[in-house]
Short mmCIF file of the C-alpha atoms (twelve columns), coordinates in Angstrom:
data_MODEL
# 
_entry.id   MODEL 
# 
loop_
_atom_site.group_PDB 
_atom_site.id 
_atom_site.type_symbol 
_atom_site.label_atom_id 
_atom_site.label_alt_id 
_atom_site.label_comp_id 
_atom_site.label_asym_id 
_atom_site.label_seq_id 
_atom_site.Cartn_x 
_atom_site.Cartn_y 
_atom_site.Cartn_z 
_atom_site.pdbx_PDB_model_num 
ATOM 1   C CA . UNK A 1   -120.126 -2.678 -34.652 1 
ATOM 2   C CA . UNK A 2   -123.814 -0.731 -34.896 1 
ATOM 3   C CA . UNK A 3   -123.779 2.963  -34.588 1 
ATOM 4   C CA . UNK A 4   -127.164 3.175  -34.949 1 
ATOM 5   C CA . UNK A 5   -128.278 5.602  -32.683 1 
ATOM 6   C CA . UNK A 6   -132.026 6.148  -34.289 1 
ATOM 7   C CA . UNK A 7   -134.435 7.737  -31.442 1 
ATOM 8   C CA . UNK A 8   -132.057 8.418  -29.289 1 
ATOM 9   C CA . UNK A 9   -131.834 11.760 -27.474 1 
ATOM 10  C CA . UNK A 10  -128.466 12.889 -27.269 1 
ATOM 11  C CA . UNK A 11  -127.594 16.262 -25.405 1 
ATOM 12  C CA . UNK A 12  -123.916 17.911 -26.655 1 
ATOM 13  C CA . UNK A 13  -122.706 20.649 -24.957 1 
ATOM 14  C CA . UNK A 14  -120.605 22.800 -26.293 1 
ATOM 15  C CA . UNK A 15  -121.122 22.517 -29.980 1 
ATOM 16  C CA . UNK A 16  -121.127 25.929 -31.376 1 
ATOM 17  C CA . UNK A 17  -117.705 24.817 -32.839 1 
ATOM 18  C CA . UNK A 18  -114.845 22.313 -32.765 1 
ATOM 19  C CA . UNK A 19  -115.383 19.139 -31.062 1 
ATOM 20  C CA . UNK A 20  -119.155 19.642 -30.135 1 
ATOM 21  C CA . UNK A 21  -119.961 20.435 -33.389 1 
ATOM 22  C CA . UNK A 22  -118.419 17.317 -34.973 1 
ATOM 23  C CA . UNK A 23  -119.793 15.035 -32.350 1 
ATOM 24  C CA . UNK A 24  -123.526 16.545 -32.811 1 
ATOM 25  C CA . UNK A 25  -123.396 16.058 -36.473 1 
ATOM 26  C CA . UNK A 26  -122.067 12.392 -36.191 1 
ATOM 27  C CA . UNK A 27  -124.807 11.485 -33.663 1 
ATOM 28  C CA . UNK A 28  -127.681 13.302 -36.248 1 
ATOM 29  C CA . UNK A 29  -126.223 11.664 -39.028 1 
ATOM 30  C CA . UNK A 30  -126.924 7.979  -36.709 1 
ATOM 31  C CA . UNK A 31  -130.374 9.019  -36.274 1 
ATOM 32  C CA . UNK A 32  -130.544 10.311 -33.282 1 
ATOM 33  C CA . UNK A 33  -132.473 13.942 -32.067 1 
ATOM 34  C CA . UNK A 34  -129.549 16.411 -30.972 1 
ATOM 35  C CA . UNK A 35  -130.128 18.815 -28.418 1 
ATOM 36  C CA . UNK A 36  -126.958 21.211 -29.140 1 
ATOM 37  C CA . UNK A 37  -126.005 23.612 -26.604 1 
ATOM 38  C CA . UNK A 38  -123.963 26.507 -26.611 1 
ATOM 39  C CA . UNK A 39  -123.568 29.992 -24.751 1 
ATOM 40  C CA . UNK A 40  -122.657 31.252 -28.494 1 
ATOM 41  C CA . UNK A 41  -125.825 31.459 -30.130 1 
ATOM 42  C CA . UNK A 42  -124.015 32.790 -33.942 1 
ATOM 43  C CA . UNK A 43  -121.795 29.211 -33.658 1 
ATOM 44  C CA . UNK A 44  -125.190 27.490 -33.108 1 
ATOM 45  C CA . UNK A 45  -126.798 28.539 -35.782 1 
ATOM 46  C CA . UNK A 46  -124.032 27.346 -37.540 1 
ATOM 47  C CA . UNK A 47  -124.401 23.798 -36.344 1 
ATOM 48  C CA . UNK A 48  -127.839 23.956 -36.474 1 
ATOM 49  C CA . UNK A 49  -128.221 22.668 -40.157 1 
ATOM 50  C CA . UNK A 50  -126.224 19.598 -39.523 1 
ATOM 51  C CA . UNK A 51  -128.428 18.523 -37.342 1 
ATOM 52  C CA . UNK A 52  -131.414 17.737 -39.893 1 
ATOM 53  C CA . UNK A 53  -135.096 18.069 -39.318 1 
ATOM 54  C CA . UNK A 54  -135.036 16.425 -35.744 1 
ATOM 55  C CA . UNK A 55  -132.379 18.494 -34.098 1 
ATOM 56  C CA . UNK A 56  -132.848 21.543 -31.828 1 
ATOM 57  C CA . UNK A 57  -130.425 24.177 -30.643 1 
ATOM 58  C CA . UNK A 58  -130.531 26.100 -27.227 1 
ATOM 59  C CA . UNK A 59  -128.458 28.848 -26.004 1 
ATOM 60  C CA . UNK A 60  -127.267 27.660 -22.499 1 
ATOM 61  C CA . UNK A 61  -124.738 28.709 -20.273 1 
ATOM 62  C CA . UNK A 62  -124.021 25.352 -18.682 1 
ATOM 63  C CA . UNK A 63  -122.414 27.114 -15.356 1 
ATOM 64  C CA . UNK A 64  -125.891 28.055 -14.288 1 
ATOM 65  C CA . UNK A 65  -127.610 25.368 -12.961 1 
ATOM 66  C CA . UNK A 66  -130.955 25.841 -13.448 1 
ATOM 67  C CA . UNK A 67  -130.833 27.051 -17.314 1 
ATOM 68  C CA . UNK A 68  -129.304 23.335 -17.365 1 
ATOM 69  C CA . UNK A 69  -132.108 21.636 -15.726 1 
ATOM 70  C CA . UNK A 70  -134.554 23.245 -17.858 1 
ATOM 71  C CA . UNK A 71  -132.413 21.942 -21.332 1 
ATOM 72  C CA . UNK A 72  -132.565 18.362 -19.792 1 
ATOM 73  C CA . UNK A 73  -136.414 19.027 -18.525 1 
ATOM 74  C CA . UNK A 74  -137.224 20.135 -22.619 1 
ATOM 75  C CA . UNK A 75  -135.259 17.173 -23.766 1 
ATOM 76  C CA . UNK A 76  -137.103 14.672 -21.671 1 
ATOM 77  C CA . UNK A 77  -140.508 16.066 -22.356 1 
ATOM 78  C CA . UNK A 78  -139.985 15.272 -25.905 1 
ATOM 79  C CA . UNK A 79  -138.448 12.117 -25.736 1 
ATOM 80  C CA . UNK A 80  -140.225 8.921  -26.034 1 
ATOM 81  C CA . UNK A 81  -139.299 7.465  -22.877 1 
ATOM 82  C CA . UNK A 82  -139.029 10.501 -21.072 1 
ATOM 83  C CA . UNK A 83  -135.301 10.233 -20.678 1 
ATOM 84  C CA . UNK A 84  -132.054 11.442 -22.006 1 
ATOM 85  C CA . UNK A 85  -130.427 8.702  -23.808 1 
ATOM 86  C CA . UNK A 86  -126.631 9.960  -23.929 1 
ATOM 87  C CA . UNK A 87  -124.841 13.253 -22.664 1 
ATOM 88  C CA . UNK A 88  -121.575 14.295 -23.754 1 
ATOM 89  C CA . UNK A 89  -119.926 17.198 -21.686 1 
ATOM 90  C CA . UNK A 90  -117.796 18.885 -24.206 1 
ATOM 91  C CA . UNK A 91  -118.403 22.744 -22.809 1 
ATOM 92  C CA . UNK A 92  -115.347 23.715 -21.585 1 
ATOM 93  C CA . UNK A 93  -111.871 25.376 -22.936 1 
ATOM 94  C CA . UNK A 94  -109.615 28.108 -21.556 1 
ATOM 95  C CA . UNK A 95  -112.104 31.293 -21.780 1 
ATOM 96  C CA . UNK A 96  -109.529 33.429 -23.402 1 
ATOM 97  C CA . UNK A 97  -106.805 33.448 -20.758 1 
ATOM 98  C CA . UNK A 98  -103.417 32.511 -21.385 1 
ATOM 99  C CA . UNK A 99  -100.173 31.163 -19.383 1 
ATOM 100 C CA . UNK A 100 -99.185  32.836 -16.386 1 
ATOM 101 C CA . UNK A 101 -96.935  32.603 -13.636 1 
ATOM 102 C CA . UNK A 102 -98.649  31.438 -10.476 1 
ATOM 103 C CA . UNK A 103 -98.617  34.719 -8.207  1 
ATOM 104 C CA . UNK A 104 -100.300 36.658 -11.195 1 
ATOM 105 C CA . UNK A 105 -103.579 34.231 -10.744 1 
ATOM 106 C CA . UNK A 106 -106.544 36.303 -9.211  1 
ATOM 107 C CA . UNK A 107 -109.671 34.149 -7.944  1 
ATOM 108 C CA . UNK A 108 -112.309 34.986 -10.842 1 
ATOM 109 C CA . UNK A 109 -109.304 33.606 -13.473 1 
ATOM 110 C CA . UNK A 110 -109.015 30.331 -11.473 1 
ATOM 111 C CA . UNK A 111 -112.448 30.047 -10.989 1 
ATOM 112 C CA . UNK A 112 -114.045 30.697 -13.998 1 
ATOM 113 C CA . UNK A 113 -112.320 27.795 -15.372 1 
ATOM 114 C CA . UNK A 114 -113.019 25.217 -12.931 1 
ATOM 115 C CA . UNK A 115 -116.940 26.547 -13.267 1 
ATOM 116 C CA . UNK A 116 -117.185 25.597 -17.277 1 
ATOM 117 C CA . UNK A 117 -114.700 23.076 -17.398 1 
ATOM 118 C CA . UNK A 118 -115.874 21.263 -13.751 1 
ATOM 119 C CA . UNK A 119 -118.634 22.241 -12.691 1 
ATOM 120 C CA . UNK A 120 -120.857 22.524 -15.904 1 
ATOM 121 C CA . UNK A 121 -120.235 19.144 -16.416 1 
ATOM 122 C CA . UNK A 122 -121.373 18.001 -13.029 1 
ATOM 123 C CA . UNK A 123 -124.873 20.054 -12.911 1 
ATOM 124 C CA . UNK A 124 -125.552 18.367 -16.688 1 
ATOM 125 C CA . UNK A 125 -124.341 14.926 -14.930 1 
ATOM 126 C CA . UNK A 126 -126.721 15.735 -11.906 1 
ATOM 127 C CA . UNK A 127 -129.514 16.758 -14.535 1 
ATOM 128 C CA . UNK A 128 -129.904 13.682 -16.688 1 
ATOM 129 C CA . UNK A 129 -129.076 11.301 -13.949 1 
ATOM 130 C CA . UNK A 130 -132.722 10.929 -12.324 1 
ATOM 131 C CA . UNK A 131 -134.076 10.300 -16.374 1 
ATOM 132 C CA . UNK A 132 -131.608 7.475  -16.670 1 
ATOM 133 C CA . UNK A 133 -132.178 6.242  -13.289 1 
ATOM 134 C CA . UNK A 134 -136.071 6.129  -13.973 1 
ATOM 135 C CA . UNK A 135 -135.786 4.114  -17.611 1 
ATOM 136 C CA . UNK A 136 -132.666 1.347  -16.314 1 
ATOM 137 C CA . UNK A 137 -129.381 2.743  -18.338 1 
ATOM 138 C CA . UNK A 138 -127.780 5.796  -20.485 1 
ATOM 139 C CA . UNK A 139 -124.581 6.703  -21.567 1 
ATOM 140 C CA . UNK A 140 -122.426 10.041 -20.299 1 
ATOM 141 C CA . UNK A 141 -119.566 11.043 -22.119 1 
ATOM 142 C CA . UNK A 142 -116.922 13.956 -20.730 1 
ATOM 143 C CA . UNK A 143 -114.182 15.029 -22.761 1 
ATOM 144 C CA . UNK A 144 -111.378 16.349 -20.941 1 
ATOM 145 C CA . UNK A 145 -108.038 16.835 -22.382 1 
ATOM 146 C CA . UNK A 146 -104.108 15.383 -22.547 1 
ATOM 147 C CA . UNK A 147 -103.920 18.159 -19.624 1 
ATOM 148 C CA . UNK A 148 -106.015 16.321 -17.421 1 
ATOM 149 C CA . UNK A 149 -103.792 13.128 -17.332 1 
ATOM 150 C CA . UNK A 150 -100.289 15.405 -17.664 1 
ATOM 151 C CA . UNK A 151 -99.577  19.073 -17.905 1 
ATOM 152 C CA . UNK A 152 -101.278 21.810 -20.194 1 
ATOM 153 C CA . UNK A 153 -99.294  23.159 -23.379 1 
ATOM 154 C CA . UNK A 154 -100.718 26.197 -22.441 1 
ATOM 155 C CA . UNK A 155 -99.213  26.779 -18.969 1 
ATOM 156 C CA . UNK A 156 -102.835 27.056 -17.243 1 
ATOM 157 C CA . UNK A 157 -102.918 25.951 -14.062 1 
ATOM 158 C CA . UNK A 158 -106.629 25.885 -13.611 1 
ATOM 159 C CA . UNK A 159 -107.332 24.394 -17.265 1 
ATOM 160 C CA . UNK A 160 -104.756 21.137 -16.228 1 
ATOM 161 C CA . UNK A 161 -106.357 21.379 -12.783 1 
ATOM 162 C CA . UNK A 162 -109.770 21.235 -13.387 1 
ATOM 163 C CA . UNK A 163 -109.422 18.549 -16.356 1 
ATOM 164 C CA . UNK A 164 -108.121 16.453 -14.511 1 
ATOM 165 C CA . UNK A 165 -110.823 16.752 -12.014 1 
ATOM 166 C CA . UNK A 166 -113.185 15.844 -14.106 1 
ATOM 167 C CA . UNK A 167 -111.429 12.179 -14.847 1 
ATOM 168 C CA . UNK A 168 -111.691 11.984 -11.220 1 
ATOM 169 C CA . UNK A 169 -115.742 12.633 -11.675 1 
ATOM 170 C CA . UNK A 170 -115.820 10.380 -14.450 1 
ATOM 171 C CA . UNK A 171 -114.672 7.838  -12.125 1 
ATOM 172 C CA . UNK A 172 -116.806 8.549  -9.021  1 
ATOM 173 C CA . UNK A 173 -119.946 8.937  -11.163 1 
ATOM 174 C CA . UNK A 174 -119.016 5.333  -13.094 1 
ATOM 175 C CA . UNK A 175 -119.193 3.572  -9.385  1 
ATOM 176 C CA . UNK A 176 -122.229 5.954  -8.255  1 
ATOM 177 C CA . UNK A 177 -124.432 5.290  -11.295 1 
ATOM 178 C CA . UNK A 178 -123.730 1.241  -13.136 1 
ATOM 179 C CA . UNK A 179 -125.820 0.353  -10.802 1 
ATOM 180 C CA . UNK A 180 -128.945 1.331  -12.788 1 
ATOM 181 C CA . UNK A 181 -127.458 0.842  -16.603 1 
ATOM 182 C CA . UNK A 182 -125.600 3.813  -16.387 1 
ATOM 183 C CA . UNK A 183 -121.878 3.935  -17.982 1 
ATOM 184 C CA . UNK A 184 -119.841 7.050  -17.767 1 
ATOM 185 C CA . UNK A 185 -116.269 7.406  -19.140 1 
ATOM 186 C CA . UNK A 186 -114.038 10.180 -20.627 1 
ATOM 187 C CA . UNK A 187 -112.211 10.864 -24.217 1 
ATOM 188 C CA . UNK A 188 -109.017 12.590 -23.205 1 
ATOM 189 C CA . UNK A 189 -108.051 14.414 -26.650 1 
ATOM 190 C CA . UNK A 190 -104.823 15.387 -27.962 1 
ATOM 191 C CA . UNK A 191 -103.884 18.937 -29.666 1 
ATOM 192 C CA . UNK A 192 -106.425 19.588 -32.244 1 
ATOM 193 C CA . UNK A 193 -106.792 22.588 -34.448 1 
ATOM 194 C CA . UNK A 194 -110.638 22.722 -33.634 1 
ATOM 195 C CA . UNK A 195 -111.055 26.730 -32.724 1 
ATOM 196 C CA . UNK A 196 -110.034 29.729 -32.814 1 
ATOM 197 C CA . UNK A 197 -107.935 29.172 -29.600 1 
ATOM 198 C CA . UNK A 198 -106.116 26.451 -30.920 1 
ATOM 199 C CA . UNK A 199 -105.514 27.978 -34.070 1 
ATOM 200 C CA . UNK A 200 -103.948 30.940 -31.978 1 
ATOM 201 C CA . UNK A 201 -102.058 28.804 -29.891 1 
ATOM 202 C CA . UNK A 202 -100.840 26.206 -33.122 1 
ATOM 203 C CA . UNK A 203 -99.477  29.706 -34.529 1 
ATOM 204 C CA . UNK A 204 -97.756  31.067 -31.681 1 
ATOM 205 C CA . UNK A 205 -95.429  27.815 -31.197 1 
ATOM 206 C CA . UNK A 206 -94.163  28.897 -34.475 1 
ATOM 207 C CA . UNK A 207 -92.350  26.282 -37.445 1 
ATOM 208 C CA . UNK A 208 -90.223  24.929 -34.752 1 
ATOM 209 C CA . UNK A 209 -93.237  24.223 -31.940 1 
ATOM 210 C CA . UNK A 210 -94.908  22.806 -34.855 1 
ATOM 211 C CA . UNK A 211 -92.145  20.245 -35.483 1 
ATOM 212 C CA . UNK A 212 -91.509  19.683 -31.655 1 
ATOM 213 C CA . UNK A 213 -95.445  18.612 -31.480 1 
ATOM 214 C CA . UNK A 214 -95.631  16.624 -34.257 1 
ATOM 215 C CA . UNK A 215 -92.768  14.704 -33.059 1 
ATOM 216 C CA . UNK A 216 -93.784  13.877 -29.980 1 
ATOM 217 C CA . UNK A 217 -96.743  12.386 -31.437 1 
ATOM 218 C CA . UNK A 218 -96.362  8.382  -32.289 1 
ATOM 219 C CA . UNK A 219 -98.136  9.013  -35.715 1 
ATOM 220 C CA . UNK A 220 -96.434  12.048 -36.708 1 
ATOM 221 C CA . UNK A 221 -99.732  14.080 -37.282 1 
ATOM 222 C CA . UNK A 222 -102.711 16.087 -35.471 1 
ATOM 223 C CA . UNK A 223 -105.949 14.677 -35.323 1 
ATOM 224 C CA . UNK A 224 -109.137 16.318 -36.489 1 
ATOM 225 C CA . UNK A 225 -112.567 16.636 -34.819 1 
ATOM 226 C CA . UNK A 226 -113.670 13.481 -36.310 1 
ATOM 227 C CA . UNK A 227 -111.101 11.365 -34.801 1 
ATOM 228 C CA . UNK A 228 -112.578 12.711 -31.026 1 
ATOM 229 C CA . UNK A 229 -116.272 12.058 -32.399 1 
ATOM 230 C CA . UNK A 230 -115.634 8.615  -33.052 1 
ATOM 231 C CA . UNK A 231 -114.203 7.745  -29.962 1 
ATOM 232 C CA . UNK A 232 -117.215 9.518  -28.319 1 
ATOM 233 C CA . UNK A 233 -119.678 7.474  -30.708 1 
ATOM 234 C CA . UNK A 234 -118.397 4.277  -29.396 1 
ATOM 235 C CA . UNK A 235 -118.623 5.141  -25.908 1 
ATOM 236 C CA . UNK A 236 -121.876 5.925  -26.462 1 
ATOM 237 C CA . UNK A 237 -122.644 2.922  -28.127 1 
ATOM 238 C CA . UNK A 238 -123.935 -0.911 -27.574 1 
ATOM 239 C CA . UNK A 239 -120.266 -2.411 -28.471 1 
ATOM 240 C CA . UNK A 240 -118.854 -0.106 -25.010 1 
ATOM 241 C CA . UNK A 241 -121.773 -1.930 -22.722 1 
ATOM 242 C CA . UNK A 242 -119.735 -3.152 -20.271 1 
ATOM 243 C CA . UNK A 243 -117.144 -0.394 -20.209 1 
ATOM 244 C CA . UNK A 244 -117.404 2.041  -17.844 1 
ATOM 245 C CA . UNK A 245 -114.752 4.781  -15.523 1 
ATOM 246 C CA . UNK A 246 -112.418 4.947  -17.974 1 
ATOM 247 C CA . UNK A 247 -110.489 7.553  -20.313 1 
ATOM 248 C CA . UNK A 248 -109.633 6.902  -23.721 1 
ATOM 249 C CA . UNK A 249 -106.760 9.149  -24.991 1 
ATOM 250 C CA . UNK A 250 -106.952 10.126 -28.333 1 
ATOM 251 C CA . UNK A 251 -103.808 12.060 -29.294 1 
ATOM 252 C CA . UNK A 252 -101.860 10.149 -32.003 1 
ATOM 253 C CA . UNK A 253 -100.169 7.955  -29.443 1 
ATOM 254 C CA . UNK A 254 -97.882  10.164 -27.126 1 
# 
């Protein structure tokens, strides 16, 4: 199966950290030129060396629209054929909050999420889409989360609300866009010590959390950023072709 992803141009969002930094290295280290966006500029320049000569960081906020139309615009302009060749939307997360009963929810908590974990990915989806159109095919990748298809560990409504909204994008945009080439599925990870939020919330289960997760898993272990990367790499690649509207979990079997 060829990963070979030389002069591509991939866009990863999210990937001061975690997941988007692993899956921006992995498509660099393929060949392809990385545009790696973040709202946290210190975590980008972090990433930025694994990204070799050919990659480029940019400080984007993908909840505004039009500072994501001008990342897409900059990434077309230097492409070859004027297009964006893959997109993964892996901006989101929980922004800090934590689990709380349902009457303590104000609007800005609710909606914040939806905005980075939602709506981000939709203007980036919106952005690319007329490149892709224009040169016959491309690839979008979303990664949601085992809260999209089930309930959050964390107890946020919003965060299992609006993941799971975006499989339900995934879908509609599969139908919208094959027509032209275009194939758009979702990797639906599993717990993963990626961040500092994980980490926080890995420590607060304490010894006995611990066990009760790593039960419940089929393979008795947590995965690592490199396990989600792959999956996105073969989404993204010629072997997934014909594959298109779906969600992969990857989460040690559940």
């Amino acid at each position: 199966m060829s990963q070979d992803f030389a002069g591509r141009t991939v866009i990863v969002t999210g990937a001061a950290h975690g997941f988007g930094r692993a899956i921006a290295a992995a498509f660099a280290a393929r060949g392809a030129r990385v545009w790696a966006c973040d709202r946290q500029a210190e975590g980008l320049a972090e990433t930025a060396p694994l990204l070799g000569p050919n990659g480029a960081v940019r400080t984007v906020d993908i909840t505004d629209r039009a500072a994501v139309q001008a990342l897409v615009a900059e990434a077309e302009a230097a492409s070859a054929d004027g297009a964006v060749d893959v997109l993964v939307n892996n901006a989101g997360g929980v922004l800090g909050q934590v689990g709380r009963p349902i009457e303590e929810i104000d609007a800005a908590a609710w909606q914040s999420i939806f905005d980075v974990n939602l709506s981000g990915a939709f203007w980036c989806a919106q952005a690319v889409a007329p490149g892709m159109k224009r040169r016959g095919g491309g690839r979008i990748v979303n990664i949601s989360s085992g809260a999209g298809l089930g309930v959050s560990l964390t107890g946020i409504q919003a965060y299992a609300s609006a993941k799971a909204g975006q499989i339900g994008l995934t879908r509609q945009l599969a139908h919208e866009l094959g027509a032209w080439g275009i194939t758009v599925n979702n990797v639906a990870p599993g717990f993963v010590r990626s961040n500092p939020t994980t980490e926080r919330q890995w420590e607060a289960m304490g010894e006995a959390g611990q066990a009760r997760l790593l039960g419940a898993i089929a393979l008795h272990r947590l995965g690592t950023v490199d396990d989600i990367a792959a999956a996105v790499l073969f989404f993204a690649s010629e072997s997934a072709g014909w594959i298109s509207g779906q969600v992969l979990s990857v989460d040690g079997g559940k």
